[in-house]
PDB file of C-alpha atoms in Angstrom:
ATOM      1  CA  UNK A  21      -8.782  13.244 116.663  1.00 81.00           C
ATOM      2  CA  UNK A  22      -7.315   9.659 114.707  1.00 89.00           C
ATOM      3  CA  UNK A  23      -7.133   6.545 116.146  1.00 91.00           C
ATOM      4  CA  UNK A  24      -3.770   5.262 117.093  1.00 92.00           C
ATOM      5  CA  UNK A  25      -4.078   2.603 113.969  1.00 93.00           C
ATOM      6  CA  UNK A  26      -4.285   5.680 111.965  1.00 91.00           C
ATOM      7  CA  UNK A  27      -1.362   8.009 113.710  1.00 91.00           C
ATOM      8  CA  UNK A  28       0.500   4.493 113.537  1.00 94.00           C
ATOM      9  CA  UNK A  29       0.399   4.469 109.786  1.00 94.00           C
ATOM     10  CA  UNK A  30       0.740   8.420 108.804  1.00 93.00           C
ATOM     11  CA  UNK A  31       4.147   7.893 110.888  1.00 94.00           C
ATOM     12  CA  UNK A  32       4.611   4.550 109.353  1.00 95.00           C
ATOM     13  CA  UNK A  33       4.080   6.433 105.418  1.00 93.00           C
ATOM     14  CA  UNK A  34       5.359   9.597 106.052  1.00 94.00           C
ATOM     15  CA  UNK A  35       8.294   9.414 108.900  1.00 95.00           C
ATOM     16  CA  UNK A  36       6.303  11.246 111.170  1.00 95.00           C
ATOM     17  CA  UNK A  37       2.508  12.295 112.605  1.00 93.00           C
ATOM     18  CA  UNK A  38       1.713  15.788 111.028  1.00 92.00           C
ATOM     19  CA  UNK A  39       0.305  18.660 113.187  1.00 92.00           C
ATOM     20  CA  UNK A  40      -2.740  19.073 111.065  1.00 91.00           C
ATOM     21  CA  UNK A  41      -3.669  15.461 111.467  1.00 89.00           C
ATOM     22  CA  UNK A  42      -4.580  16.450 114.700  1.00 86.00           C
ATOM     23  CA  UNK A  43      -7.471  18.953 113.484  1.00 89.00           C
ATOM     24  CA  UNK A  44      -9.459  16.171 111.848  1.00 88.00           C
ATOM     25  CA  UNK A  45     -12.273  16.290 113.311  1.00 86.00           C
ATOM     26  CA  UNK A  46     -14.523  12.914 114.406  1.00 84.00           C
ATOM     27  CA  UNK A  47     -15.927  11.370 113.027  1.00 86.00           C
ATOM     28  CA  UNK A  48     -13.992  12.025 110.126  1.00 89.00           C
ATOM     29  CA  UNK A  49     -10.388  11.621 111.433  1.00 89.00           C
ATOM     30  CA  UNK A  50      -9.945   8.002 110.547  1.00 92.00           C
ATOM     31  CA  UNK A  51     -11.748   8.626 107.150  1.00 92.00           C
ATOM     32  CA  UNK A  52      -9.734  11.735 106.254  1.00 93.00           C
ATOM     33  CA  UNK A  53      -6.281  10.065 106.784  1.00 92.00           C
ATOM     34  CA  UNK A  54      -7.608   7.219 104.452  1.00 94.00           C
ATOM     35  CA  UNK A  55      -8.924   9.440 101.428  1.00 93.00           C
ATOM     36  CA  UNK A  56      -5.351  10.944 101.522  1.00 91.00           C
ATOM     37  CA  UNK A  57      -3.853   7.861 101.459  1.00 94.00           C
ATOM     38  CA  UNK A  58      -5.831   6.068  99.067  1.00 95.00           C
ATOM     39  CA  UNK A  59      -5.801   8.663  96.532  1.00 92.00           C
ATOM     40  CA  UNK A  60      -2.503  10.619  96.962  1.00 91.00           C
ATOM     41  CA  UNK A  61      -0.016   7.926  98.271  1.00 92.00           C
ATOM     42  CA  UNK A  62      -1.448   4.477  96.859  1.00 93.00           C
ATOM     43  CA  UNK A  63      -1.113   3.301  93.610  1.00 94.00           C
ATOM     44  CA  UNK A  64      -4.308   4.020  91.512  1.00 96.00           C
ATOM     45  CA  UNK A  65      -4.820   4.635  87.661  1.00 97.00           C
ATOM     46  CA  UNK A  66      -2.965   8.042  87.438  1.00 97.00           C
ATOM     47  CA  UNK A  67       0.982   7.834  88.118  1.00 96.00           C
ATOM     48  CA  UNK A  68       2.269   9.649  90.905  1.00 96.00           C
ATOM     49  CA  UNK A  69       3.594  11.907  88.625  1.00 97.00           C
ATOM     50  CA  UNK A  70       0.407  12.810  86.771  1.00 97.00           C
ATOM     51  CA  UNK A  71      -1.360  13.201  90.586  1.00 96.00           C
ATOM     52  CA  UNK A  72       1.225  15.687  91.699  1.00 96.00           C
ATOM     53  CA  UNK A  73       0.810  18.141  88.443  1.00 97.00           C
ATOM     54  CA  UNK A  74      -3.143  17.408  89.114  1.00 97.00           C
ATOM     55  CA  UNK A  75      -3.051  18.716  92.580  1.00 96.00           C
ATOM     56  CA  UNK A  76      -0.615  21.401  92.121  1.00 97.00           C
ATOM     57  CA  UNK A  77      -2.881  22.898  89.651  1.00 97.00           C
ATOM     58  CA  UNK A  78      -5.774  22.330  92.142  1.00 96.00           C
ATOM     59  CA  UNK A  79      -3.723  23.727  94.670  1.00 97.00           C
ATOM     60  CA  UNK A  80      -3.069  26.839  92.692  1.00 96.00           C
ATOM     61  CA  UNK A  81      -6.615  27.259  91.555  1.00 95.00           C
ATOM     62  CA  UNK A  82      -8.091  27.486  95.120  1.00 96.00           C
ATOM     63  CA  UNK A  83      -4.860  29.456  96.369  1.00 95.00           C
ATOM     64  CA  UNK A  84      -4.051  27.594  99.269  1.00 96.00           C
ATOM     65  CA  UNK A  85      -0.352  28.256  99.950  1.00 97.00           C
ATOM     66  CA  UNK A  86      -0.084  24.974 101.789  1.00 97.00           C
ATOM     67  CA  UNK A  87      -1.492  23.040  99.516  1.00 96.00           C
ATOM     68  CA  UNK A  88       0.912  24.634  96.694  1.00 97.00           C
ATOM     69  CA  UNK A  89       3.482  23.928  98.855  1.00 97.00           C
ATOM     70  CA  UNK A  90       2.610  20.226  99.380  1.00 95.00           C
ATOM     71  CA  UNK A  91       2.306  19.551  95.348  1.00 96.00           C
ATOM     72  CA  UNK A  92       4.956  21.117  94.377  1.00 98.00           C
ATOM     73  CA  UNK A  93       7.395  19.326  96.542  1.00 97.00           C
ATOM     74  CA  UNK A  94       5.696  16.204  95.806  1.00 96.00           C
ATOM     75  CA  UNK A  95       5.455  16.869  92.192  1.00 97.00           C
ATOM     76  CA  UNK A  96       9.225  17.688  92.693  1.00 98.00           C
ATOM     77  CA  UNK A  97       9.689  14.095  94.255  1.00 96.00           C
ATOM     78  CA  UNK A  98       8.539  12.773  90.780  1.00 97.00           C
ATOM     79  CA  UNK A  99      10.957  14.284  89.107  1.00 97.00           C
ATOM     80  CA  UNK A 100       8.428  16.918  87.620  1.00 98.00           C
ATOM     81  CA  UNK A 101      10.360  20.369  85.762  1.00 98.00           C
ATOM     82  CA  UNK A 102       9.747  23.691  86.755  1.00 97.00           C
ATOM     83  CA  UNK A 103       8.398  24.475  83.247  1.00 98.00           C
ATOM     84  CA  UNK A 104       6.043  21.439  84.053  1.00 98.00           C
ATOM     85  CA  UNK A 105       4.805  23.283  87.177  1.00 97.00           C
ATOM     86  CA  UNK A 106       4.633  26.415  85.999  1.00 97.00           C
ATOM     87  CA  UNK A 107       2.635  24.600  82.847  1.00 97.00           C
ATOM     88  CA  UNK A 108       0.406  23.269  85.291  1.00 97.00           C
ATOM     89  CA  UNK A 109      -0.384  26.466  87.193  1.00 97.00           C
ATOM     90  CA  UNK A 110      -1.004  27.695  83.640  1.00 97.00           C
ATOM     91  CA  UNK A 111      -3.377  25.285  82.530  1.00 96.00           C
ATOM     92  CA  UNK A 112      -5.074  25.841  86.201  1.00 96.00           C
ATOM     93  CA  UNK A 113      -5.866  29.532  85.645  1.00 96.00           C
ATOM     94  CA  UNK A 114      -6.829  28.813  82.030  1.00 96.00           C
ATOM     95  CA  UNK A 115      -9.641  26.664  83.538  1.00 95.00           C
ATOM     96  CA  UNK A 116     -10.725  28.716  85.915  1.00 95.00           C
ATOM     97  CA  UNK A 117     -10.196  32.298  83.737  1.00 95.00           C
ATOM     98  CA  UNK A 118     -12.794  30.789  81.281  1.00 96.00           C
ATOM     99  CA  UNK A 119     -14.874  28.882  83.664  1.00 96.00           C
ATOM    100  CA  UNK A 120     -15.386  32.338  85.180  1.00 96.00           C
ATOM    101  CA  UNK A 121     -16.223  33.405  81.235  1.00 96.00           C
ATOM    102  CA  UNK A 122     -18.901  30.793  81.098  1.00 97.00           C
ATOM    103  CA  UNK A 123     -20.366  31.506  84.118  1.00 96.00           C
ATOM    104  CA  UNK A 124     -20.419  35.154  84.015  1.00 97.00           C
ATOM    105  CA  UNK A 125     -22.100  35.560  80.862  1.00 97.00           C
ATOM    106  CA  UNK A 126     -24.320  32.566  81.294  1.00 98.00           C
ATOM    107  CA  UNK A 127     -23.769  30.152  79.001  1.00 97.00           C
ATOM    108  CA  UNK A 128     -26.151  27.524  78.056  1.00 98.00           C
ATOM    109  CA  UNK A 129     -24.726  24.362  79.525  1.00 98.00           C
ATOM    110  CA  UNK A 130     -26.743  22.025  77.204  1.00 98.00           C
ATOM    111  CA  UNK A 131     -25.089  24.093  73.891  1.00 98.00           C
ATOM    112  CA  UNK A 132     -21.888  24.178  75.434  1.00 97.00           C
ATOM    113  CA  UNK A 133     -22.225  20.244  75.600  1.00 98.00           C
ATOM    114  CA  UNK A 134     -24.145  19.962  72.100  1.00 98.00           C
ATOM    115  CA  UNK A 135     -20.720  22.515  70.483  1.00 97.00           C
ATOM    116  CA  UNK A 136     -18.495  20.812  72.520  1.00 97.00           C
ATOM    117  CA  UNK A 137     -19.253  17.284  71.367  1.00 98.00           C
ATOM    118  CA  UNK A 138     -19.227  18.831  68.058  1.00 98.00           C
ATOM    119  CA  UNK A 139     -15.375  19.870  68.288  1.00 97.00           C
ATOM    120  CA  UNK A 140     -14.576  16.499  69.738  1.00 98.00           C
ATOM    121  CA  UNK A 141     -15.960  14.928  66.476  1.00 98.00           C
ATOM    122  CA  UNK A 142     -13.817  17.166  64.386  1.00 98.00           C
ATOM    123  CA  UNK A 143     -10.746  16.918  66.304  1.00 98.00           C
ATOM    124  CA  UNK A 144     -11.223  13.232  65.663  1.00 97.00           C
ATOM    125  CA  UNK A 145     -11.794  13.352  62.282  1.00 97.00           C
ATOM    126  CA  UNK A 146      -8.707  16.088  61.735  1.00 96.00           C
ATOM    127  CA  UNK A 147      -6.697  13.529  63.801  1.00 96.00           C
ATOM    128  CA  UNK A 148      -7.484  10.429  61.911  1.00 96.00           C
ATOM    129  CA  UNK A 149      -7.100  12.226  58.427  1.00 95.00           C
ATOM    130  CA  UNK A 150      -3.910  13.329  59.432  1.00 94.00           C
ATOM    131  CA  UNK A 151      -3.214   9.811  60.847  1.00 88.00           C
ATOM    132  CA  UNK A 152      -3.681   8.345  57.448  1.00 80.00           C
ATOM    133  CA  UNK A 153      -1.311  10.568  55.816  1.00 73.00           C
TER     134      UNK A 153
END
């Protein structure tokens, strides 16, 4: 259950109160309703455009068809292609295809940070040589 303030301003941002609003439980009603609209409808230091793509590979990753849903017509909104969406469910199951790699076959975490700092270095250096060019 959300306070009226809150059902007030979901209607007042959105046009109307949505069902699922309703399910937030207390005392996290009020909170949940902010967290959305702090992060996913308020101007922060990612675009709107780069939040949509973010949660719409999210979305796919943890296969939660409302979720996809919700992205994708936001991402939409932001005038993001279908080749960007598909890109980001791409990049999505990249991460988690090779997070699953890592995991499964145990992978030191302090030489995966010790190699990757390594390739950062040299990606730098590539970059900057080619920069000078």
């Amino acid at each position: 259950m959300v306070s009226t303030e809150t059902r007030n301003e979901a209607e007042e941002y959105l046009g109307q109160v949505p069902s699922w609003i309703e399910n937030l439980a207390e005392p996290a009603g009020d909170h949940s309703w902010k967290l959305m609209r702090d992060l996913e409808l308020e101007e922060t230091d990612l675009s709107a455009r780069e939040k949509a793509l973010v949660g719409v590979g999210v979305a796919a990753a943890i296969k939660c068809p409302y979720c996809v849903y919700f992205h994708k017509e936001d991402a939409r909104m932001e005038d993001v292609t279908e080749d960007e969406l598909a890109e980001a469910v791409n990049l999505a199951s990249a991460t988690q295809y090779f997070s699953t790699i890592l995991h499964g076959t145990e992978v030191d975490v302090d030489e995966f940070v010790d190699e990757t700092n390594e390739i950062v270095e040299h990606v730098k250096e590539q970059r900057a040589a080619a920069g000078a060019d």
